Tab-separated table of C-alpha atoms and ligand atoms in Angstrom:
chain	number	residue	atom	x	y	z
S	351	UNK	CA	62.212	85.906	126.502
S	352	UNK	CA	62.904	87.181	122.994
S	353	UNK	CA	64.900	84.082	122.065
S	354	UNK	CA	61.688	82.066	122.323
S	355	UNK	CA	59.455	82.972	119.389
S	356	UNK	CA	56.699	81.405	117.353
S	357	UNK	CA	57.258	80.709	113.686
S	358	UNK	CA	54.720	78.870	111.514
S	359	UNK	CA	52.785	77.806	114.614
S	360	UNK	CA	55.895	76.229	116.169
S	361	UNK	CA	57.678	77.592	119.227
S	362	UNK	CA	61.369	78.113	118.449
S	363	UNK	CA	64.435	78.802	120.527
S	364	UNK	CA	66.934	80.793	118.489
S	365	UNK	CA	66.997	78.984	115.125
S	366	UNK	CA	65.505	75.660	116.201
S	367	UNK	CA	61.932	74.408	116.582
S	368	UNK	CA	61.530	73.069	120.101
S	369	UNK	CA	59.548	70.113	118.747
S	370	UNK	CA	62.653	69.086	116.800
S	371	UNK	CA	64.660	69.173	120.015
S	372	UNK	CA	62.017	67.152	121.859
S	373	UNK	CA	62.022	64.583	119.017
S	374	UNK	CA	65.781	64.288	119.202
S	375	UNK	CA	66.383	64.246	122.953
S	376	UNK	CA	63.015	63.200	124.351
S	377	UNK	CA	61.025	64.810	127.155
S	378	UNK	CA	61.263	66.044	129.811
S	379	UNK	CA	64.356	68.076	128.936
S	380	UNK	CA	65.858	71.441	129.717
S	381	UNK	CA	66.859	73.711	126.817
S	382	UNK	CA	68.917	76.888	127.085
S	383	UNK	CA	69.796	79.638	124.629
S	384	UNK	CA	73.463	80.524	124.430
S	385	UNK	CA	72.633	83.948	122.980
S	386	UNK	CA	70.304	84.772	125.875
S	387	UNK	CA	72.927	83.874	128.471
S	388	UNK	CA	75.606	85.900	126.732
S	389	UNK	CA	73.321	88.899	126.312
S	390	UNK	CA	72.310	88.843	129.981
S	391	UNK	CA	75.942	88.715	131.064
S	392	UNK	CA	76.864	91.517	128.660
S	393	UNK	CA	74.167	93.742	130.168
S	394	UNK	CA	76.016	93.595	133.502
S	395	UNK	CA	79.496	93.892	132.017
S	396	UNK	CA	78.468	96.848	129.823
S	397	UNK	CA	76.731	98.595	132.717
S	398	UNK	CA	79.855	98.272	134.849
S	399	UNK	CA	81.851	99.602	131.907
S	400	UNK	CA	85.243	100.946	132.939
S	401	UNK	CA	84.398	101.051	136.607
S	402	UNK	CA	86.746	98.567	138.302
S	403	UNK	CA	85.028	95.432	139.570
S	404	UNK	CA	83.710	91.999	138.730
S	405	UNK	CA	80.512	90.310	137.657
S	406	UNK	CA	80.595	87.046	139.592
S	407	UNK	CA	77.884	84.748	138.246
S	408	UNK	CA	76.133	83.008	141.170
S	409	UNK	CA	76.523	79.541	139.750
S	410	UNK	CA	74.004	77.967	142.123
S	411	UNK	CA	71.395	79.203	139.627
S	412	UNK	CA	72.664	76.842	136.926
S	413	UNK	CA	75.991	75.099	137.239
S	414	UNK	CA	76.141	73.049	134.037
S	415	UNK	CA	79.781	72.895	132.935
S	416	UNK	CA	79.063	74.155	129.413
S	417	UNK	CA	77.249	77.205	130.768
S	418	UNK	CA	80.115	77.969	133.145
S	419	UNK	CA	82.510	77.532	130.236
S	420	UNK	CA	80.609	80.066	128.106
S	421	UNK	CA	80.618	82.591	130.936
S	422	UNK	CA	84.275	81.956	131.832
S	423	UNK	CA	85.177	82.585	128.213
S	424	UNK	CA	83.433	85.939	128.402
S	425	UNK	CA	85.586	86.852	131.395
S	426	UNK	CA	82.945	86.343	134.076
S	427	UNK	CA	83.827	85.805	137.692
S	428	UNK	CA	81.930	83.280	139.798
S	429	UNK	CA	80.207	83.274	143.161
S	430	UNK	CA	80.436	79.805	144.696
S	431	UNK	CA	78.923	78.308	147.843
S	432	UNK	CA	80.555	74.882	148.110
S	433	UNK	CA	83.628	72.829	147.335
S	434	UNK	CA	81.612	71.119	144.609
S	435	UNK	CA	80.904	74.433	142.913
S	436	UNK	CA	84.600	75.336	143.176
S	437	UNK	CA	85.648	72.152	141.382
S	438	UNK	CA	82.968	72.637	138.736
S	439	UNK	CA	84.047	76.136	137.899
S	440	UNK	CA	87.739	75.189	137.781
S	441	UNK	CA	86.836	72.249	135.497
S	442	UNK	CA	84.962	74.639	133.209
S	443	UNK	CA	87.948	76.999	132.904
S	444	UNK	CA	87.005	79.665	135.455
S	445	UNK	CA	89.961	81.586	136.859
S	446	UNK	CA	90.513	81.275	140.632
S	447	UNK	CA	91.313	84.979	140.926
S	448	UNK	CA	87.756	85.698	139.746
S	449	UNK	CA	86.053	83.455	142.292
S	450	UNK	CA	84.368	84.606	145.474
S	451	UNK	CA	83.187	82.143	148.088
S	452	UNK	CA	79.849	82.822	149.808
S	453	UNK	CA	77.737	80.674	152.141
S	454	UNK	CA	77.129	80.287	155.856
S	455	UNK	CA	78.693	76.873	156.403
S	456	UNK	CA	82.139	76.566	154.825
S	457	UNK	CA	84.110	73.579	156.122
S	458	UNK	CA	87.860	73.609	156.899
S	459	UNK	CA	88.443	71.398	153.862
S	460	UNK	CA	86.576	73.783	151.570
S	461	UNK	CA	88.422	76.788	153.001
S	462	UNK	CA	91.802	75.106	152.531
S	463	UNK	CA	91.109	74.064	148.950
S	464	UNK	CA	89.912	77.580	148.092
S	465	UNK	CA	93.081	79.056	149.619
S	466	UNK	CA	95.291	76.608	147.761
S	467	UNK	CA	93.802	77.416	144.364
S	468	UNK	CA	93.946	81.137	145.158
S	469	UNK	CA	90.378	82.446	145.056
S	470	UNK	CA	89.759	86.193	145.138
S	471	UNK	CA	87.800	86.500	148.369
S	472	UNK	CA	85.798	84.757	151.075
S	473	UNK	CA	82.456	86.350	151.887
S	474	UNK	CA	82.410	85.668	155.612
S	475	UNK	CA	79.043	85.185	157.257
S	476	UNK	CA	79.839	84.957	160.984
S	477	UNK	CA	82.469	85.585	163.624
S	478	UNK	CA	82.972	81.855	164.083
S	479	UNK	CA	83.721	81.523	160.368
S	480	UNK	CA	86.196	84.388	160.606
S	481	UNK	CA	88.084	82.462	163.284
S	482	UNK	CA	88.019	79.294	161.176
S	483	UNK	CA	89.386	81.027	158.082
S	484	UNK	CA	92.080	82.713	160.158
S	485	UNK	CA	93.094	79.366	161.667
S	486	UNK	CA	93.161	77.480	158.342
S	487	UNK	CA	94.969	80.321	156.534
S	488	UNK	CA	97.581	80.635	159.285
S	489	UNK	CA	98.228	76.886	159.316
S	490	UNK	CA	98.503	76.774	155.531
S	491	UNK	CA	100.563	79.990	155.460
S	492	UNK	CA	98.314	81.357	152.716
S	493	UNK	CA	96.683	84.676	153.609
S	494	UNK	CA	92.916	84.805	153.010
S	495	UNK	CA	91.228	87.807	151.423
S	496	UNK	CA	88.002	88.433	153.221
S	497	UNK	CA	84.857	90.493	153.030
S	498	UNK	CA	82.207	90.499	155.710
S	499	UNK	CA	78.664	89.746	154.615
S	500	UNK	CA	76.656	92.358	156.385
S	501	UNK	CA	72.973	91.911	157.008
S	502	UNK	CA	71.648	95.437	156.420
S	503	UNK	CA	68.136	94.694	157.746
S	504	UNK	CA	66.200	95.810	154.684
S	505	UNK	CA	63.027	94.205	153.393
S	506	UNK	CA	63.485	93.041	149.810
S	507	UNK	CA	59.727	92.513	149.324
S	508	UNK	CA	60.117	89.056	147.906
S	509	UNK	CA	58.983	85.534	148.803
S	510	UNK	CA	59.913	84.786	152.457
S	511	UNK	CA	62.014	81.748	151.458
S	512	UNK	CA	64.231	83.850	149.196
S	513	UNK	CA	64.492	86.947	151.352
S	514	UNK	CA	67.839	87.078	153.128
S	515	UNK	CA	68.553	90.610	154.321
S	516	UNK	CA	66.236	90.844	157.317
S	517	UNK	CA	67.542	90.538	160.841
S	518	UNK	CA	65.558	87.343	161.390
S	519	UNK	CA	67.418	85.608	158.512
S	520	UNK	CA	70.394	83.329	159.131
S	521	UNK	CA	72.669	85.219	156.759
S	522	UNK	CA	75.469	87.685	157.397
S	523	UNK	CA	76.494	89.768	160.387
S	524	UNK	CA	74.035	92.287	161.810
S	525	UNK	CA	74.984	95.714	160.474
S	526	UNK	CA	74.977	97.071	164.033
S	527	UNK	CA	77.771	94.669	164.961
S	528	UNK	CA	79.711	94.848	161.683
S	529	UNK	CA	82.124	97.608	162.743
S	530	UNK	CA	83.225	95.667	165.824
S	531	UNK	CA	83.556	92.441	163.875
S	532	UNK	CA	85.804	94.188	161.325
S	533	UNK	CA	87.947	95.534	164.142
S	534	UNK	CA	88.234	92.042	165.544
S	535	UNK	CA	89.080	90.639	162.083
S	536	UNK	CA	91.842	93.228	161.886
S	537	UNK	CA	93.524	91.621	164.902
S	538	UNK	CA	93.371	88.058	163.545
S	539	UNK	CA	96.255	86.361	161.760
S	540	UNK	CA	96.180	85.288	158.152
S	541	UNK	CA	93.439	87.657	156.990
S	542	UNK	CA	93.459	90.515	154.482
S	543	UNK	CA	90.344	92.607	154.825
S	544	UNK	CA	89.433	93.676	151.303
S	545	UNK	CA	85.680	94.012	151.044
S	546	UNK	CA	82.214	94.402	152.408
S	547	UNK	CA	79.217	92.601	150.962
S	548	UNK	CA	75.529	91.940	151.303
S	549	UNK	CA	72.883	89.918	149.523
S	550	UNK	CA	69.366	90.861	150.490
S	551	UNK	CA	67.294	88.304	148.602
S	552	UNK	CA	66.282	87.037	145.205
S	553	UNK	CA	63.745	87.923	142.490
S	554	UNK	CA	63.740	91.569	143.572
S	555	UNK	CA	61.796	93.791	141.196
S	556	UNK	CA	61.970	97.165	142.922
S	557	UNK	CA	65.583	98.287	143.312
S	558	UNK	CA	64.989	100.663	146.222
S	559	UNK	CA	65.888	98.049	148.885
S	560	UNK	CA	69.281	97.681	147.156
S	561	UNK	CA	69.783	101.428	147.403
S	562	UNK	CA	68.848	101.407	151.099
S	563	UNK	CA	71.319	98.589	151.685
S	564	UNK	CA	73.996	100.493	149.762
S	565	UNK	CA	73.468	103.623	151.882
S	566	UNK	CA	73.937	101.559	155.038
S	567	UNK	CA	77.042	99.836	153.696
S	568	UNK	CA	78.618	103.141	152.675
S	569	UNK	CA	78.232	104.502	156.202
S	570	UNK	CA	80.072	101.413	157.428
S	571	UNK	CA	82.814	101.788	154.797
S	572	UNK	CA	83.364	105.420	155.843
S	573	UNK	CA	83.422	104.557	159.556
S	574	UNK	CA	85.945	101.797	158.883
S	575	UNK	CA	88.153	104.134	156.846
S	576	UNK	CA	88.231	106.532	159.785
S	577	UNK	CA	89.349	103.667	161.986
S	578	UNK	CA	92.138	102.822	159.528
S	579	UNK	CA	90.442	99.820	157.880
S	580	UNK	CA	90.345	100.492	154.172
S	581	UNK	CA	87.765	98.606	152.139
S	582	UNK	CA	88.707	97.966	148.520
S	583	UNK	CA	85.528	96.478	147.135
S	584	UNK	CA	81.842	96.627	147.732
S	585	UNK	CA	79.764	93.597	146.756
S	586	UNK	CA	76.017	94.097	146.508
S	587	UNK	CA	75.231	90.439	145.917
S	588	UNK	CA	72.713	89.193	143.391
S	589	UNK	CA	68.958	89.278	143.545
S	590	UNK	CA	67.847	91.270	140.504
S	591	UNK	CA	64.507	89.851	139.409
S	592	UNK	CA	63.411	88.686	135.977
S	593	UNK	CA	60.110	88.825	134.165
S	594	UNK	CA	58.129	85.645	134.832
S	595	UNK	CA	54.699	87.140	134.268
S	596	UNK	CA	53.862	90.832	133.971
S	597	UNK	CA	56.492	92.152	136.369
S	598	UNK	CA	58.979	94.617	134.882
S	599	UNK	CA	62.549	93.457	135.490
S	600	UNK	CA	64.907	96.224	136.631
S	601	UNK	CA	67.087	97.834	133.978
S	602	UNK	CA	70.659	96.744	134.724
S	603	UNK	CA	72.208	99.859	133.187
S	604	UNK	CA	70.100	102.094	135.417
S	605	UNK	CA	70.659	99.938	138.479
S	606	UNK	CA	74.440	99.860	138.223
S	607	UNK	CA	74.552	103.479	137.027
S	608	UNK	CA	72.782	104.683	140.150
S	609	UNK	CA	75.109	102.639	142.357
S	610	UNK	CA	78.189	104.146	140.715
S	611	UNK	CA	76.736	107.633	141.250
S	612	UNK	CA	76.095	106.922	144.932
S	613	UNK	CA	79.738	105.964	145.467
S	614	UNK	CA	80.652	109.619	144.904
S	615	UNK	CA	84.381	110.148	145.316
S	616	UNK	CA	84.983	106.842	147.090
S	617	UNK	CA	87.401	104.609	145.186
S	618	UNK	CA	85.528	101.352	145.561
S	619	UNK	CA	85.559	98.429	143.179
S	620	UNK	CA	82.102	96.969	142.592
S	621	UNK	CA	81.223	93.296	142.701
S	622	UNK	CA	77.877	91.760	141.723
S	623	UNK	CA	76.683	88.185	142.171
S	624	UNK	CA	73.789	87.772	139.733
S	625	UNK	CA	72.382	84.306	139.198
S	626	UNK	CA	68.753	84.276	138.077
S	627	UNK	CA	69.088	87.389	135.896
S	628	UNK	CA	71.907	85.761	133.891
S	629	UNK	CA	70.258	82.434	133.090
S	630	UNK	CA	66.601	82.531	134.191
S	631	UNK	CA	64.956	83.574	130.964
S	632	UNK	CA	67.411	81.689	128.767
S	633	UNK	CA	65.817	78.322	129.437
S	634	UNK	CA	62.678	76.211	129.305
S	635	UNK	CA	61.613	72.821	130.552
S	636	UNK	CA	59.975	70.811	127.757
S	637	UNK	CA	57.379	68.249	128.682
S	638	UNK	CA	54.796	66.034	126.961
S	639	UNK	CA	51.172	65.543	127.942
S	640	UNK	CA	50.704	61.898	128.968
S	641	UNK	CA	47.043	61.835	129.939
S	642	UNK	CA	44.142	64.219	130.206
S	643	UNK	CA	41.897	63.768	133.192
S	644	UNK	CA	39.002	66.198	132.925
S	645	UNK	CA	36.756	66.251	135.985
S	646	UNK	CA	33.780	67.896	137.570
S	647	UNK	CA	35.836	70.217	139.771
S	648	UNK	CA	39.209	70.312	138.069
S	649	UNK	CA	40.800	69.336	134.800
S	650	UNK	CA	44.174	67.705	135.180
S	651	UNK	CA	46.750	67.363	132.444
S	652	UNK	CA	49.309	64.802	133.552
S	653	UNK	CA	52.657	65.524	131.954
S	654	UNK	CA	55.994	63.689	131.969
S	655	UNK	CA	57.839	66.393	133.955
S	656	UNK	CA	57.300	66.661	137.692
S	657	UNK	CA	58.309	68.406	140.900
S	658	UNK	CA	61.545	66.405	140.902
S	659	UNK	CA	62.444	68.171	137.619
S	660	UNK	CA	61.361	71.647	138.700
S	661	UNK	CA	60.431	72.195	142.317
S	662	UNK	CA	59.875	75.955	142.088
S	663	UNK	CA	56.073	75.883	141.690
S	664	UNK	CA	55.691	73.470	144.631
S	665	UNK	CA	58.228	75.136	146.898
S	666	UNK	CA	57.705	78.848	146.252
S	667	UNK	CA	54.286	78.900	144.598
S	668	UNK	CA	56.266	80.130	141.598
S	669	UNK	CA	54.338	81.041	138.452
S	670	UNK	CA	56.087	80.254	135.194
S	671	UNK	CA	54.648	80.803	131.750
S	672	UNK	CA	53.508	77.709	129.892
S	673	UNK	CA	53.414	77.604	126.087
S	674	UNK	CA	52.411	74.780	123.774
S	675	UNK	CA	55.217	73.858	121.378
S	676	UNK	CA	52.706	73.788	118.527
S	677	UNK	CA	49.302	75.433	118.727
S	678	UNK	CA	46.657	72.731	118.653
S	679	UNK	CA	43.844	74.019	116.474
S	680	UNK	CA	41.787	70.839	116.710
S	681	UNK	CA	41.075	71.126	120.436
S	682	UNK	CA	38.868	73.450	122.409
S	683	UNK	CA	40.478	75.493	125.105
S	684	UNK	CA	39.895	74.463	128.733
S	685	UNK	CA	41.356	75.365	132.112
S	686	UNK	CA	43.943	72.817	133.231
S	687	UNK	CA	46.170	72.088	136.196
S	688	UNK	CA	49.446	70.784	134.807
S	689	UNK	CA	50.630	68.043	137.144
S	690	UNK	CA	53.410	65.464	137.163
S	691	UNK	CA	53.442	61.697	137.780
S	692	UNK	CA	54.818	61.985	141.344
S	693	UNK	CA	52.706	60.735	144.212
S	694	UNK	CA	52.278	64.076	145.982
S	695	UNK	CA	49.444	66.576	145.796
S	696	UNK	CA	52.121	69.269	145.718
S	697	UNK	CA	53.427	67.903	142.433
S	698	UNK	CA	52.349	70.516	139.931
S	699	UNK	CA	54.050	72.747	137.402
S	700	UNK	CA	51.199	75.164	136.786
S	701	UNK	CA	47.609	75.693	137.852
S	702	UNK	CA	44.517	77.036	136.143
S	703	UNK	CA	45.987	77.503	132.689
S	704	UNK	CA	43.825	78.063	129.653
S	705	UNK	CA	45.120	75.597	127.055
S	706	UNK	CA	43.940	73.669	123.996
S	707	UNK	CA	45.755	70.356	124.416
S	708	UNK	CA	45.524	66.622	123.898
S	709	UNK	CA	47.636	63.683	124.901
S	710	UNK	CA	50.972	63.726	123.045
S	711	UNK	CA	51.119	67.531	122.832
S	712	UNK	CA	54.200	69.167	124.194
S	713	UNK	CA	54.537	72.192	126.429
S	714	UNK	CA	57.386	74.528	127.371
S	715	UNK	CA	57.601	75.840	130.920
S	716	UNK	CA	59.445	79.094	130.317
S	717	UNK	CA	61.865	80.972	132.592
S	718	UNK	CA	63.342	77.668	133.755
S	719	UNK	CA	67.019	78.482	133.220
S	720	UNK	CA	67.660	79.406	136.863
S	721	UNK	CA	67.019	77.163	139.873
S	722	UNK	CA	65.435	74.554	137.615
S	723	UNK	CA	67.735	71.653	136.823
S	724	UNK	CA	70.042	72.456	139.764
S	725	UNK	CA	67.225	71.876	142.240
S	726	UNK	CA	66.044	68.688	140.573
S	727	UNK	CA	66.178	65.357	142.370
S	728	UNK	CA	65.669	61.650	141.851
S	729	UNK	CA	62.489	61.522	143.933
S	730	UNK	CA	60.282	58.565	142.928
S	731	UNK	CA	63.419	57.105	141.277
S	732	UNK	CA	63.084	59.371	138.292
S	733	UNK	CA	66.271	59.986	136.332
S	734	UNK	CA	67.109	63.650	135.985
S	735	UNK	CA	66.339	65.311	132.665
S	736	UNK	CA	68.974	66.047	130.022
S	737	UNK	CA	70.147	69.604	129.353
S	738	UNK	CA	70.524	70.958	125.839
S	739	UNK	CA	72.181	74.157	124.722
S	740	UNK	CA	70.889	75.836	121.587
S	741	UNK	CA	73.393	77.946	119.690
S	742	UNK	CA	71.909	79.446	116.522
S	743	UNK	CA	70.536	76.524	114.521
S	744	UNK	CA	72.586	73.908	116.388
S	745	UNK	CA	71.840	71.998	119.549
S	746	UNK	CA	74.358	70.465	121.945
S	747	UNK	CA	73.654	67.844	124.570
S	748	UNK	CA	75.358	69.359	127.623
S	749	UNK	CA	74.071	66.799	130.118
S	750	UNK	CA	72.757	63.335	129.401
S	751	UNK	CA	69.492	61.975	130.691
S	752	UNK	CA	70.139	59.867	133.776
S	753	UNK	CA	69.748	56.130	133.361
S	754	UNK	CA	68.777	53.474	135.877
S	755	UNK	CA	72.493	52.696	136.280
S	756	UNK	CA	73.077	56.357	137.244
S	757	UNK	CA	70.246	56.120	139.757
S	758	UNK	CA	71.728	53.224	141.704
S	759	UNK	CA	75.393	54.149	141.340
S	760	UNK	CA	77.025	53.881	144.756
S	761	UNK	CA	74.241	51.826	146.320
S	762	UNK	CA	74.959	48.354	147.715
S	763	UNK	CA	72.776	45.329	148.279
S	764	UNK	CA	73.487	43.537	151.549
S	765	UNK	CA	75.833	40.673	150.672
S	766	UNK	CA	74.573	38.556	153.547
S	767	UNK	CA	71.026	38.614	152.174
S	768	UNK	CA	71.694	37.612	148.613
P	1395	LLP	N1	74.654	85.633	146.160
P	1395	LLP	C1	74.247	84.935	147.227
P	1395	LLP	C2	75.038	84.984	148.466
P	1395	LLP	C3	73.057	84.178	147.167
P	1395	LLP	O1	72.645	83.505	148.229
P	1395	LLP	C4	72.305	84.148	145.948
P	1395	LLP	C5	71.081	83.358	145.838
P	1395	LLP	C6	72.806	84.872	144.849
P	1395	LLP	C7	73.967	85.619	144.996
P	1395	LLP	C8	72.109	84.900	143.523
P	1395	LLP	O2	70.848	85.491	143.612
P	1395	LLP	P1	69.987	85.730	142.298
P	1395	LLP	O3	70.681	86.781	141.445
P	1395	LLP	O4	69.883	84.446	141.575
P	1395	LLP	O5	68.683	86.194	142.793
P	1395	LLP	N2	65.906	78.774	144.572
P	1395	LLP	C9	65.280	80.075	144.677
P	1395	LLP	C10	66.308	81.188	144.709
P	1395	LLP	C11	67.319	81.054	145.834
P	1395	LLP	C12	68.387	82.113	145.828
P	1395	LLP	C13	69.472	81.774	146.778
P	1395	LLP	N3	70.581	82.693	146.792
P	1395	LLP	C14	64.279	80.230	143.541
P	1395	LLP	O6	64.137	79.316	142.730
P	1395	LLP	O7	63.599	81.239	143.443
């Protein structure tokens, strides 16, 4: 979070005071640091070094066009999970040959479009999907590169909603069945088997589950080689955690270094699908205190951002650091729950925070760059917040605040009733 720093009492992002940004664009708003995004991407690219492979940014974490454009310009690949994400990344200048397509429910239309533009690989999540890709590829006469997402049955020790590599999860093919499924894939038309992949969960702080998964995948790769199925790339998914509170985020250099060492003499390209660790700590959600409601049991600070802007605290009990934009020296410090205007008890951004605040003060909810804006909604007919990219001492509006016209676009009154 080094790009956020305090200078003369004012919280800054890169070279700009966040209060200046809030004055210009209003609150609530999302702000991101270009430098932070580039540095996080470079950490992966540098760690991979000359080892052949790709860093495919999992764009579900933050799919703003300008952010994709910055990463595409740096040579990033992209991990997509829908036709919408495919069109976004192509619009932003991403190269099809650097795109991998994950997700459990790809439709025929999405498969066809991905084949037509020439993506690098489909990460296949089930036998039924394998059949579908084979059928669509054969009809279109465009061979599909595929990798099987294997569920290695390791516990990633993360929140149950973002853990994906256990056998009770819906993702991937059980590692015990993977060999047979590859053999079956080998007999299907229109498929080139090129990889094996897994993704065991998100916000993972201890890298040992990744290493366990890797060991299991390497056994599979060796067994397949013996059976004449040669795997070209190994994709370990995303999932590397970031520091929200006191947790120590894994060192990317060490993580990728130990993977490369484990490969031994195997000639395998490496693919990674990081999302959160590229953008998470680059961004903040800025909000203004509307009303203070101190009480006997609880003190509530009602702010202008809500669960529709950032659902992570409500959905995952996520803890994100909250910082005042300017330190208020006139107020005494009290313990506050920071809640939004939405009519739900679950509408909160933070609980039990020690803050000296008054109405009109502004706060930054840090670590909001990943799974923040992208998970926002129009619940309670609230327009979604604008997104602003800070680059040195300049700011760029990369997404406008939604207006009422945006909110009702596509809706129709009943003609007969008017
Ligand atoms: N690859 C696949 C196949 C995935 O499903 C995901 C995330 C990623 C890569 C990127 O994982 P990351 O590096 O960001 O951990 N909304 C939740 C996180 C959901 C993650 C879903 N899959 C949250 O706010 O914590």
